Short mmCIF file of C-alpha atoms and ligand atoms in Angstrom, two decimals:
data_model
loop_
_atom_site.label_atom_id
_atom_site.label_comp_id
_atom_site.label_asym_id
_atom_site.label_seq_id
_atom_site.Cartn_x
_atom_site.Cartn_y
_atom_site.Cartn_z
CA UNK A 92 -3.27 39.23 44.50
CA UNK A 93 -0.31 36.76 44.79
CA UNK A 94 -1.06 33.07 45.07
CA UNK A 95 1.06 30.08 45.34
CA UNK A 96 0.51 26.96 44.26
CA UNK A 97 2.34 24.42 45.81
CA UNK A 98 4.08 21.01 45.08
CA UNK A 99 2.56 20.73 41.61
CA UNK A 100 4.09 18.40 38.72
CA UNK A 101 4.98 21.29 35.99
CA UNK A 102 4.99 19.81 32.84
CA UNK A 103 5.79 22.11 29.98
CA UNK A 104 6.81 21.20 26.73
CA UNK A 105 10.44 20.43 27.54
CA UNK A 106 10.59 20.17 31.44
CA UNK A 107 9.07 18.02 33.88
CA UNK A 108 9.51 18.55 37.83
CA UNK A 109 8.24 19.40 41.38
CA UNK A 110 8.48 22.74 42.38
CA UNK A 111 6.02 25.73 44.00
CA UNK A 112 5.11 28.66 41.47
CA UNK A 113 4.15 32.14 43.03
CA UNK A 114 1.80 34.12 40.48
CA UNK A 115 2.04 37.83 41.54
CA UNK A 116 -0.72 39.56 39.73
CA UNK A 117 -1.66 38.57 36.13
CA UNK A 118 2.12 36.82 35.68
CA UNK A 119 4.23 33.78 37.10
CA UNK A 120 6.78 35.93 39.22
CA UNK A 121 8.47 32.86 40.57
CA UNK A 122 9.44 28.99 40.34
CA UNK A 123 11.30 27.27 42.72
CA UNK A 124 11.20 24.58 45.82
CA UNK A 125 9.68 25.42 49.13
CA UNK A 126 8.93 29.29 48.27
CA UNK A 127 8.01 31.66 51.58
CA UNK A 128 3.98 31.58 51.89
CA UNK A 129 4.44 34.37 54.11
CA UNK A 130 3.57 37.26 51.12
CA UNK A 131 0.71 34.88 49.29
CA UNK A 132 -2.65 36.28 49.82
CA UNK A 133 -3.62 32.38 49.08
CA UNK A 134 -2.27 28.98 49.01
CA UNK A 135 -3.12 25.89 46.77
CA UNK A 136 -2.10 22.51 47.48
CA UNK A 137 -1.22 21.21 43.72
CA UNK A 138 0.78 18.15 45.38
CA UNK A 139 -0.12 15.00 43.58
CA UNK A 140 -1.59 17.06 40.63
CA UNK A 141 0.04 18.01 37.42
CA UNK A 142 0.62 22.13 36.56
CA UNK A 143 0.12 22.61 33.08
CA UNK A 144 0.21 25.70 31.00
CA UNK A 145 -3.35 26.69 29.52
CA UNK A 146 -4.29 25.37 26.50
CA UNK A 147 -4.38 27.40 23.23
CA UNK A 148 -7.33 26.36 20.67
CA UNK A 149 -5.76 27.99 17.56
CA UNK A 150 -9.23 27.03 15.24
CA UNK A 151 -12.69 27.94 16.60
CA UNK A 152 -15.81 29.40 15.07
CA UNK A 153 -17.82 31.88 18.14
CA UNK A 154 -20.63 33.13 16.60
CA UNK A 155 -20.19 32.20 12.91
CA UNK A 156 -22.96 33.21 10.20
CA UNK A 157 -22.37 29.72 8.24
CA UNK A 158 -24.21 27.18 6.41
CA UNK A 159 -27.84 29.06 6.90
CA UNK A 160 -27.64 29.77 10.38
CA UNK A 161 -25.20 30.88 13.32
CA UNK A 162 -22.54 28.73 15.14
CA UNK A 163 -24.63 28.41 18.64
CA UNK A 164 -21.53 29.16 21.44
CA UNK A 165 -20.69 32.43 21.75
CA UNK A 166 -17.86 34.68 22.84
CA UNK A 167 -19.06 34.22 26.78
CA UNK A 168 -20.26 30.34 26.41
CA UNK A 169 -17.49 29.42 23.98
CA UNK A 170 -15.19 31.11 26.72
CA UNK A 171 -16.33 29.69 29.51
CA UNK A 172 -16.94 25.67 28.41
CA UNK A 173 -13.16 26.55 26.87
CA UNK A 174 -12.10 27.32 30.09
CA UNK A 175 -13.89 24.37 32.07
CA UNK A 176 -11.70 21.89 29.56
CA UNK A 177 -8.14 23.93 30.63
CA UNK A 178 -8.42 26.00 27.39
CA UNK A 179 -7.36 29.47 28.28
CA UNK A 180 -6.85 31.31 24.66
CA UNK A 181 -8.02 31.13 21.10
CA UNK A 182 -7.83 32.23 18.36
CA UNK A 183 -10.71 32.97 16.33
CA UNK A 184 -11.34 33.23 12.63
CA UNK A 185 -13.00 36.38 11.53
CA UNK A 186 -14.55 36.06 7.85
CA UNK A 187 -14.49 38.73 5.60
CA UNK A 188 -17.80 39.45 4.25
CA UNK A 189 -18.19 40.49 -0.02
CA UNK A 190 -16.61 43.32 -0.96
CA UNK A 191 -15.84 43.79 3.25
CA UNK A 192 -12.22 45.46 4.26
CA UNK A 193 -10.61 43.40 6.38
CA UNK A 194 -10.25 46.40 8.95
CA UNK A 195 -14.18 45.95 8.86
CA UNK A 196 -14.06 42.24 8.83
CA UNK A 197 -11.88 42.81 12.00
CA UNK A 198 -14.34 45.49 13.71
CA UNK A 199 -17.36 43.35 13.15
CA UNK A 200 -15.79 40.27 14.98
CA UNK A 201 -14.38 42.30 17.51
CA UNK A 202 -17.92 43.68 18.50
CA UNK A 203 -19.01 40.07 19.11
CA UNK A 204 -16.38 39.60 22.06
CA UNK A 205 -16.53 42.78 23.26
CA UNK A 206 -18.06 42.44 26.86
CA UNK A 207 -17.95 38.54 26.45
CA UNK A 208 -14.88 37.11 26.25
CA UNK A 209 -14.00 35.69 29.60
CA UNK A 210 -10.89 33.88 28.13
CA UNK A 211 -8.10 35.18 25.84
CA UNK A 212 -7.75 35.14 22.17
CA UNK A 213 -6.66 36.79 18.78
CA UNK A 214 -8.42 36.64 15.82
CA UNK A 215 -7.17 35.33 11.77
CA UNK A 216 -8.69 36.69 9.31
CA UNK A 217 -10.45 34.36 6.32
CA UNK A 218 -10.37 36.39 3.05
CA UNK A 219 -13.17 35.68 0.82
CA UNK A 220 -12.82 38.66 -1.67
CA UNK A 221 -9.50 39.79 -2.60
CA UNK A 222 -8.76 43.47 -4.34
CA UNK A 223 -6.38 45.47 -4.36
CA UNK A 224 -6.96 47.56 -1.14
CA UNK A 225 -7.77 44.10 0.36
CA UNK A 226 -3.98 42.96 -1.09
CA UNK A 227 -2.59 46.04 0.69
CA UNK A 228 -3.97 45.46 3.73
CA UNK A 229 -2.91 41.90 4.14
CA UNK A 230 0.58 43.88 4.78
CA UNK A 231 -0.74 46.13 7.55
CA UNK A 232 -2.39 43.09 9.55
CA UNK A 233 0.51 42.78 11.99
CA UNK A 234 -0.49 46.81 12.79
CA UNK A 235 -3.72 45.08 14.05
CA UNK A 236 -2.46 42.24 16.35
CA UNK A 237 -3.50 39.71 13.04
CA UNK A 238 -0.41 37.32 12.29
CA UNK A 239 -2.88 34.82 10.16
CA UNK A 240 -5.17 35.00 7.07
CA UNK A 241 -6.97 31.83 6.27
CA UNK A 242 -8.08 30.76 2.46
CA UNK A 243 -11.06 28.16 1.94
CA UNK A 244 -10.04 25.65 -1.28
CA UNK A 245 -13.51 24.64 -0.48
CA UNK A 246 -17.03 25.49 0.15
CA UNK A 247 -17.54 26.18 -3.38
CA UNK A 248 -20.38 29.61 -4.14
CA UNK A 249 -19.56 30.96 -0.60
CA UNK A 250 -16.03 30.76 1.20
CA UNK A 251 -13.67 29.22 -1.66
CA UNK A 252 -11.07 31.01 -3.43
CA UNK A 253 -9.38 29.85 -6.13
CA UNK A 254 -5.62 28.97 -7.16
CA UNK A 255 -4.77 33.10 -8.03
CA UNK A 256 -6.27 34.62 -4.76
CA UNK A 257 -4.36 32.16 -2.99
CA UNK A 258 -1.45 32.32 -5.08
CA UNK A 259 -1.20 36.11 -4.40
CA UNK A 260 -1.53 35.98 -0.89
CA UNK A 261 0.65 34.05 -0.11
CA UNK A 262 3.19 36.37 -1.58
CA UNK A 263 1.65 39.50 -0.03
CA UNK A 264 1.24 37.16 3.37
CA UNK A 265 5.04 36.14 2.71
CA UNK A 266 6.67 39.44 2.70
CA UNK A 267 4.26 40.86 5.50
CA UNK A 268 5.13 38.60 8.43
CA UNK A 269 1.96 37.10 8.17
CA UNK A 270 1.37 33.11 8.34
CA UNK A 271 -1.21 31.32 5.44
CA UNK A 272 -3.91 29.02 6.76
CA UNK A 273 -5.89 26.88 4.05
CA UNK A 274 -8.70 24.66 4.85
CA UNK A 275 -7.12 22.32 1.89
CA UNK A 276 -9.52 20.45 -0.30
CA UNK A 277 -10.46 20.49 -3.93
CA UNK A 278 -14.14 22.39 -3.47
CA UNK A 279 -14.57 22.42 -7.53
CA UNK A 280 -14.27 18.36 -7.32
CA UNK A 281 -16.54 18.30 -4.13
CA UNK A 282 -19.10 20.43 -5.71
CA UNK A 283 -19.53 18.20 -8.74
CA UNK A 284 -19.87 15.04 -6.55
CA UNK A 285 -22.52 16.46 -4.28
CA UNK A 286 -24.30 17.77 -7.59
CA UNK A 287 -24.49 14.48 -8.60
CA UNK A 288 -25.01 12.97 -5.50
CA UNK A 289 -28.32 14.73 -5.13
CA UNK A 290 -29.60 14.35 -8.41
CA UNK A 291 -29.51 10.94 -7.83
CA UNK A 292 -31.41 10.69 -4.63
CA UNK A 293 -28.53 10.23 -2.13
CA UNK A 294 -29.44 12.11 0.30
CA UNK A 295 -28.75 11.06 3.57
CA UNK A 296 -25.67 11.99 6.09
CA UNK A 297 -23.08 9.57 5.36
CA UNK A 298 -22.87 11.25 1.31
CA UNK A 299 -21.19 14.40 2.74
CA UNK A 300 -18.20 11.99 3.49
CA UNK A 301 -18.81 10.09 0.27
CA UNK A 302 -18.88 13.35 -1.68
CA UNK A 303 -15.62 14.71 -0.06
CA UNK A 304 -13.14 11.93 -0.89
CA UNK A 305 -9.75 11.42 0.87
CA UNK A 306 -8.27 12.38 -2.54
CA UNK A 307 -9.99 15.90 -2.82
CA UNK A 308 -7.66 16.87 0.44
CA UNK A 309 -4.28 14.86 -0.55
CA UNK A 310 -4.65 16.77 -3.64
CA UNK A 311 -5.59 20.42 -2.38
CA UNK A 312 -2.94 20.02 0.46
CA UNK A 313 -0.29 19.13 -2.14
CA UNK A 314 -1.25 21.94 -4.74
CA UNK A 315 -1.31 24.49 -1.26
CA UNK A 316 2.15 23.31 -0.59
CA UNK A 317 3.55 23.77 -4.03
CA UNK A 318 2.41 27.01 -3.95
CA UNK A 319 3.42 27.94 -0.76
CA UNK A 320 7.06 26.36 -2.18
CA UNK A 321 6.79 28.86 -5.46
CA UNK A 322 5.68 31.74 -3.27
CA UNK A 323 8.47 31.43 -0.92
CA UNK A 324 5.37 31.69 1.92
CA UNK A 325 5.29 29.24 5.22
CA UNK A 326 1.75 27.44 4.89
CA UNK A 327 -0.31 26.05 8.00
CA UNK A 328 -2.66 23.69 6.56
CA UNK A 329 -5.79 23.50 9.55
CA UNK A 330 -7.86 20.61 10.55
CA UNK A 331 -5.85 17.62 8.04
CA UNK A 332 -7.04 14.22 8.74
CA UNK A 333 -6.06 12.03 6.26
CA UNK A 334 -2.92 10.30 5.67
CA UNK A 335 -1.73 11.01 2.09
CA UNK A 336 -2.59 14.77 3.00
CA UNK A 337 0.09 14.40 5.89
CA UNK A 338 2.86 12.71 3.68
CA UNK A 339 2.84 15.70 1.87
CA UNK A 340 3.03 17.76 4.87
CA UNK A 341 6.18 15.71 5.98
CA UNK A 342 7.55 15.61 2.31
CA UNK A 343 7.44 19.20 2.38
CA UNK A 344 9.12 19.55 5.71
CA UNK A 345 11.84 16.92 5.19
CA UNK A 346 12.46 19.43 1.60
CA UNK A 347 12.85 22.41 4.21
CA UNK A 348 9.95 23.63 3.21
CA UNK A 349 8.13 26.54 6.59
CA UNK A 350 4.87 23.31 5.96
CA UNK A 351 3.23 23.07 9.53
CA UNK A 352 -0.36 21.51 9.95
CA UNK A 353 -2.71 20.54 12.74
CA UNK A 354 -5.23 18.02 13.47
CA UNK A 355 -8.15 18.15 15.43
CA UNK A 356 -9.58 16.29 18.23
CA UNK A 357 -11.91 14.45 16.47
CA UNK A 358 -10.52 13.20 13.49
CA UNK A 359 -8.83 10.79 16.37
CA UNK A 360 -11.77 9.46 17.34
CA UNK A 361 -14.34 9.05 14.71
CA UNK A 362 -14.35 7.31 11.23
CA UNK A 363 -16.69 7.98 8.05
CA UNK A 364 -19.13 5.29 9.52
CA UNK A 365 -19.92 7.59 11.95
CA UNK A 366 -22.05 9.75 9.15
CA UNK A 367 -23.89 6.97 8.60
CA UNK A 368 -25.59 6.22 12.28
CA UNK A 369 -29.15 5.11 12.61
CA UNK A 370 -31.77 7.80 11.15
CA UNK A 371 -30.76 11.33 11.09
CA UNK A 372 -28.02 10.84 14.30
CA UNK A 373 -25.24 10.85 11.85
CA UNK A 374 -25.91 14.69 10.72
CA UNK A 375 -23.86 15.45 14.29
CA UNK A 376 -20.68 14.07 12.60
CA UNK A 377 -21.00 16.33 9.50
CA UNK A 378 -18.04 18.63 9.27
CA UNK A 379 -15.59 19.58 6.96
CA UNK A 380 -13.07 17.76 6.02
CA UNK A 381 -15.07 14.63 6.88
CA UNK A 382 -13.65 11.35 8.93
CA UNK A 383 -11.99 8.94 7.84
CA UNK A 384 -10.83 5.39 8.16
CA UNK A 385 -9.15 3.88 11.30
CA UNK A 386 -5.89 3.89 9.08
CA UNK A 387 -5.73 7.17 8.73
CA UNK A 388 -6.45 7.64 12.70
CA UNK A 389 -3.14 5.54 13.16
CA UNK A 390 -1.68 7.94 10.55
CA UNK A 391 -2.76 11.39 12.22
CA UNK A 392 -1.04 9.49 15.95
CA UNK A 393 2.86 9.01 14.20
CA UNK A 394 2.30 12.72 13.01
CA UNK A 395 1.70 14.19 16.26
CA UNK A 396 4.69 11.67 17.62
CA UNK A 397 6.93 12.55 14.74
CA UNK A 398 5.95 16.39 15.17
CA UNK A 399 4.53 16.37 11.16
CA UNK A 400 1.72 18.05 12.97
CA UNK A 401 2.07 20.60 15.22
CA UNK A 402 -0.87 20.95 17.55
CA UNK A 403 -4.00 19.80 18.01
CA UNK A 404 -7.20 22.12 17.49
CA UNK A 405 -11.16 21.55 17.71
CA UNK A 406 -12.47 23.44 14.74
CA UNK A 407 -15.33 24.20 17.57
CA UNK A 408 -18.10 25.26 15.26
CA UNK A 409 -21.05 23.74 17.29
CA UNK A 410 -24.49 23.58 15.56
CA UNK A 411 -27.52 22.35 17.39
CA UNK A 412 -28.79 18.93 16.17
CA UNK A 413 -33.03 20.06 16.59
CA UNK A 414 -33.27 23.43 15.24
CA UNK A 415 -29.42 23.60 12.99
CA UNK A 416 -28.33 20.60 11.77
CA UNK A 417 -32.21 19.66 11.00
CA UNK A 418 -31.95 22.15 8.19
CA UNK A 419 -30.10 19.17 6.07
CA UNK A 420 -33.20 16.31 7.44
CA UNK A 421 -33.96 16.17 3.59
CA UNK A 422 -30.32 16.65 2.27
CA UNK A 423 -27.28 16.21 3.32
CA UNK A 424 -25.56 19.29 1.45
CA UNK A 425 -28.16 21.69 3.55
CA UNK A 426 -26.35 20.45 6.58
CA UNK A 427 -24.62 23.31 8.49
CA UNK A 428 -20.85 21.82 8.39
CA UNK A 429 -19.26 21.69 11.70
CA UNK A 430 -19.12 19.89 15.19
CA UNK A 431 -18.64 21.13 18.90
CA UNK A 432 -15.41 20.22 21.21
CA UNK A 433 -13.68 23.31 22.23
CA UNK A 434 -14.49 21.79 26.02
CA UNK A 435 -13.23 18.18 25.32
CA UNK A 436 -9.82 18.66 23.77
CA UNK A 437 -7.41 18.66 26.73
CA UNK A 438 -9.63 15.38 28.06
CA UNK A 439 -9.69 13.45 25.22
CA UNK A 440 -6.19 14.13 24.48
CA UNK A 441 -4.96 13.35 27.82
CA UNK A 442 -7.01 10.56 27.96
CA UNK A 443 -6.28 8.75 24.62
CA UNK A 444 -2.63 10.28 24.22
CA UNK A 445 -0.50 10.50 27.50
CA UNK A 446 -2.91 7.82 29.67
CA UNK A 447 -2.81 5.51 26.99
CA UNK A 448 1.06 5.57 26.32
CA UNK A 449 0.95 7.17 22.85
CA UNK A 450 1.95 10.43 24.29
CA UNK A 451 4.43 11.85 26.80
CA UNK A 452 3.02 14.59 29.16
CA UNK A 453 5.02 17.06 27.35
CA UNK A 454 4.47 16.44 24.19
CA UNK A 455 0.78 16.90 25.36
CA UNK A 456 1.59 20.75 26.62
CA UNK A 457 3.62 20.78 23.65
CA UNK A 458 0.43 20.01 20.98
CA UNK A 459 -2.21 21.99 23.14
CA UNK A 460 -0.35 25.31 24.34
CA UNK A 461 3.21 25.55 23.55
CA UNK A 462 3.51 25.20 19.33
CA UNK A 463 0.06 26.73 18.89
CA UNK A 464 1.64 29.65 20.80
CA UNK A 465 4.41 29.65 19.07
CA UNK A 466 3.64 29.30 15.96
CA UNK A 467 0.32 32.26 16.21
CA UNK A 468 3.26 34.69 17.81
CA UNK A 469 2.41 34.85 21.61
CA UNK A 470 5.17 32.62 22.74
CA UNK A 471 6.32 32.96 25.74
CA UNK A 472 3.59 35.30 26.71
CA UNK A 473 1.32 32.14 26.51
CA UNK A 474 2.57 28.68 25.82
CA UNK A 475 4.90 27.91 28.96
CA UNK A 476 5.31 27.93 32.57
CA UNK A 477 8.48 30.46 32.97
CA UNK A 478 8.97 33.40 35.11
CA UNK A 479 6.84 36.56 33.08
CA UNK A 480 4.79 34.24 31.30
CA UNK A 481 1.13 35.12 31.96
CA UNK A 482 -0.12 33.19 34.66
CA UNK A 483 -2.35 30.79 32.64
CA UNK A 484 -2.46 27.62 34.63
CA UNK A 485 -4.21 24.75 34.76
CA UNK A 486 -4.00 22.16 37.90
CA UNK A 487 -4.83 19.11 35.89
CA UNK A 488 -6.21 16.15 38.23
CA UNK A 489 -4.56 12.64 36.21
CA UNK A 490 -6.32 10.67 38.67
CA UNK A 491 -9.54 11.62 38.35
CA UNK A 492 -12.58 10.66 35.84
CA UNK A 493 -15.55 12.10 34.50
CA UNK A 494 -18.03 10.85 32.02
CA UNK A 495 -18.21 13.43 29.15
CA UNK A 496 -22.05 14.31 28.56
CA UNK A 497 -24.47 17.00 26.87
CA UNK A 498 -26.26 16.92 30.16
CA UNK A 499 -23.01 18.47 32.05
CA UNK A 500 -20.81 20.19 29.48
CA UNK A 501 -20.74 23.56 29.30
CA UNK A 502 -21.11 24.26 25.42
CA UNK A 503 -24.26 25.55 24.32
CA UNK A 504 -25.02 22.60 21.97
CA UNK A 505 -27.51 19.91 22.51
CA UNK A 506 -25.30 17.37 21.88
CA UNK A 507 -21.28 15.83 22.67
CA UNK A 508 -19.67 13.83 19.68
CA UNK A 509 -18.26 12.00 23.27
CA UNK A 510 -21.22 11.15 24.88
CA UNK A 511 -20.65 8.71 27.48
CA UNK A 512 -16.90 8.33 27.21
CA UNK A 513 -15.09 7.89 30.53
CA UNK A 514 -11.72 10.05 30.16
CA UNK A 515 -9.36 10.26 33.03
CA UNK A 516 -7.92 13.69 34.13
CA UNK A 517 -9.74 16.57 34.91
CA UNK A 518 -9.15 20.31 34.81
CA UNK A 519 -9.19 20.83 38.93
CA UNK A 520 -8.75 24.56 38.54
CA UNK A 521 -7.88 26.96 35.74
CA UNK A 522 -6.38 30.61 36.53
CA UNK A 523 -6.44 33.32 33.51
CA UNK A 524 -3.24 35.64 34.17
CA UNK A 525 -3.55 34.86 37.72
CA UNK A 526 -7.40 34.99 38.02
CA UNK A 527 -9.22 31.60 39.59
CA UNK A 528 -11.85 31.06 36.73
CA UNK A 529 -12.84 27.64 37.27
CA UNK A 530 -12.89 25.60 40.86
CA UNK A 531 -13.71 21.96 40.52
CA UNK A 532 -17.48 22.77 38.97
CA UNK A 533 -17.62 25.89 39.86
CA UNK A 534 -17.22 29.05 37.58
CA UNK A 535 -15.79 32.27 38.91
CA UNK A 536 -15.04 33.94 35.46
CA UNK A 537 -16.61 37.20 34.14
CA UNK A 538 -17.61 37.90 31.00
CA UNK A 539 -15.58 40.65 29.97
CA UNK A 540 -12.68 39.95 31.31
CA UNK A 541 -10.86 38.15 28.22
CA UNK A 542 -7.81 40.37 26.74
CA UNK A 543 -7.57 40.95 22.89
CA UNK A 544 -3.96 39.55 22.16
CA UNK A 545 -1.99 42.19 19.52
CA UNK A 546 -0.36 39.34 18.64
CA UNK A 547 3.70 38.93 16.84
CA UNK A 548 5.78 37.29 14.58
CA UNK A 549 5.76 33.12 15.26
CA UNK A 550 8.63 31.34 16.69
CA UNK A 551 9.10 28.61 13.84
CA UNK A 552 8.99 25.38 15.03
O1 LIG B 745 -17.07 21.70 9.11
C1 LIG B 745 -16.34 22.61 9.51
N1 LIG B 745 -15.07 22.37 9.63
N2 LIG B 745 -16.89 23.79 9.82
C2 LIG B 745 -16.22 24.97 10.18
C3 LIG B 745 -15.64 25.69 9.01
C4 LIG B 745 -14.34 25.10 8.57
O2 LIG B 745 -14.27 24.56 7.48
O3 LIG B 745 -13.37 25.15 9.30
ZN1 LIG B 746 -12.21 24.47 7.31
ZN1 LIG B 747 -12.77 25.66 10.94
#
């Protein structure tokens, strides 16, 4: 099949221009200005319209056993609301069960996309249990496609390692090619506070951001760094939202230090007073790190300007609000931790970012798709517009708006953290190496059809 899509804006990371692209099979096979129609099986009219590469959601949770129950997307609804929001890969984090090798860690999480996946992605790996044989094969990941291992300084009892398991891998990560992800704050300091919380009848929402202070993240982000430093290891610190956290991002980085972190949609958008909404309502902001003040908001915006952080994510780890995030109606630490957005990132970004002024265009493709890419090793496979880049594309309407709603999203979650917001832009069609998966509201994916990507060493940004 060879389509061409004509007179589109192509905005990539660096370049921004008018031209036709002709997508011969699964990859872009040509760019250039008024291209022969005569050997396209079909023809779209992208004049007026922006062409942007897919986006790459580089944090997600499909079909996570976590906080007493099971994140409620999977690998086929995850995929496809990804896909209606101009997400075309992910990667996924695979957790490594007690006393589990990752090989089986990696088998189990494959079986849940098997069959499903109607979009791209890779998986990291999030080692709970390190030995010896687990140590070992940290360096035969890269055999495996697996470029990233992630490391909990939280969730205390269940997910949280301490200062030695991290320590050593990110030596053993160092010397293997393989990138170190920590969800960075102090769980041993978080654990206390809820503790106490509890026993003193504080119970409702809003304590899980009371009992996770700005200070427990600052902290863990600076001790991950240091040891990142004294290991020699580059360090990706995931979903940071706080603003002493990200000075000691940049301090690392302006020391020379391999220090890259991300933020995620939503710690743009929502503050700590969000937890504490009328009744139980607030139990859909509950998520790990929590949110923060309006300063630190401001804070996350000059990082993504100043390119302290490197992409934007959605930690997507929806929970329903009847029948999940009830389980906490009587305590706040019973909560399952984690909200839904995997569908809402490119909107919300475009929307508050490049429609708004505090974003170029670029810099958009370059915080969605191109430095996730990069940095997870599948640059310029994925990440670009470029002749043999997959054909990934996303004809992105700027003109258009949409009301972002439960009652038309495509995530299987009863609720949206945006409900009600009008965002402009909209994600007018969405090809997957050259497939049309998504037409205006209509879905022609398969489930299935999504390609494991074997993935290789990051281009450091
Ligand atoms: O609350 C969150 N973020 N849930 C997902 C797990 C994690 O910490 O990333
Ligand atoms: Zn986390
Ligand atoms: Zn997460």
């Amino acid at each position: 099949m060879r389509t061409l899509i004509r007179k589109g804006r192509i905005i990539t990371a660096s370049d921004d221009y008018v031209a036709d692209i002709l997508i011969d099979g699964e990859r872009i096979a040509l760019i250039g200005r008024e291209l022969d129609a005569t050997s396209a099986d079909r023809e779209i009219d992208a004049a007026g319209k922006y062409v942007l590469p897919g986006g790459i959601d580089v944090h997600t949770h499909l079909d996570m056993p976590f906080g007493g129950t099971v994140s409620s997307d999977d690998f086929f609804t995850g995929h496809r609301a990804a896909a209606f929001g101009g997400t075309t890969t992910h990667v996924d984090f695979a957790i490594q069960g007690k006393g589990e090798s990752l090989h089986q860690t990696l088998q189990n999480w494959h079986e849940r996309a098997n069959g499903k996946a109607a979009i791209d992605y890779g998986f990291h790996v999030a080692i709970t249990d390190l030995d010896d044989q687990v140590m070992e094969e940290i360096g035969r990941l890269p055999e495996m496609g697996v470029r990233s291992i992630k490391l909990f300084m939280a969730y205390k009892g269940t997910l949280m390692v301490d200062d030695e398991t991290l320590f050593k891998s990110l030596m053993k990560a160092g010397e293997s090619g393989v990138l170190v992800m920590v969800h960075a704050e102090n769980g041993d300091v978080i654990d206390v506070l809820v503790k106490k919380a509890i026993a003193q009848g504080n119970l409702s929402p809003k304590w899980h951001a009371l009992t996770r202070p700005p200070s427990a993240e600052a902290e863990a982000t600076s001790r991950a760094v240091r040891l990142a430093d004294i290991a020699g290891a580059p360090l990706y610190v995931v979903h940071l939202t706080q603003r002493d956290a990200l000075q000691a991002i940049s301090e690392a980085r302006a020391r020379g230090q391999k220090a890259y972190a991300e933020t995620c949609t939503q710690y743009l958008f929502f503050t700590k007073d969000d937890l504490d909404r009328e009744g139980f309502e607030g139990a859909k902001w509950v998520c790990s790190p929590p949110f923060r003040e309006v300063e630190d908001q401001q804070a996350l915006w000059r990082g993504l300007r100043t390119g302290d952080l490197s992409a934007v994510s959605t930690d997507h780890c929806p929970f329903n609000f009847r029948g999940q995030k009830d389980l906490g109606k009587d305590n706040f630490a019973q909560i399952p931790n984690g909200v839904p957005g995997i569908e809402d990132r490119l909107y919300m970004l475009w929307d508050a970012g490049v429609k708004n002024g505090r974003i170029t265009p670029n810099k958009f493709v370059e915080l969605v798709s191109t430095n996730p890419a990069k940095l997870m090793g599948i640059y310029p496979r994925k990440g670009t517009i470029a002749v043999g880049s997959d054909a990934d594309l996303v004809v992105w309407d700027g003109s258009a708006h949409r009301v972002i709603s439960a009652s038309t999203h495509h995530q299987n979650v009863d609720y949206n953290l945006y409900e009600g917001r009008e965002v402009h832009g909209k994600a007018e069609k969405v090809f997957i190496r050259g497939n049309l998966v998504v037409d205006g509201d209509q879905w022609l994916g398969e489930q299935g059809s999504g390609q494991y990507l074997h993935r290789e060493a990051p281009t450091w940004l």
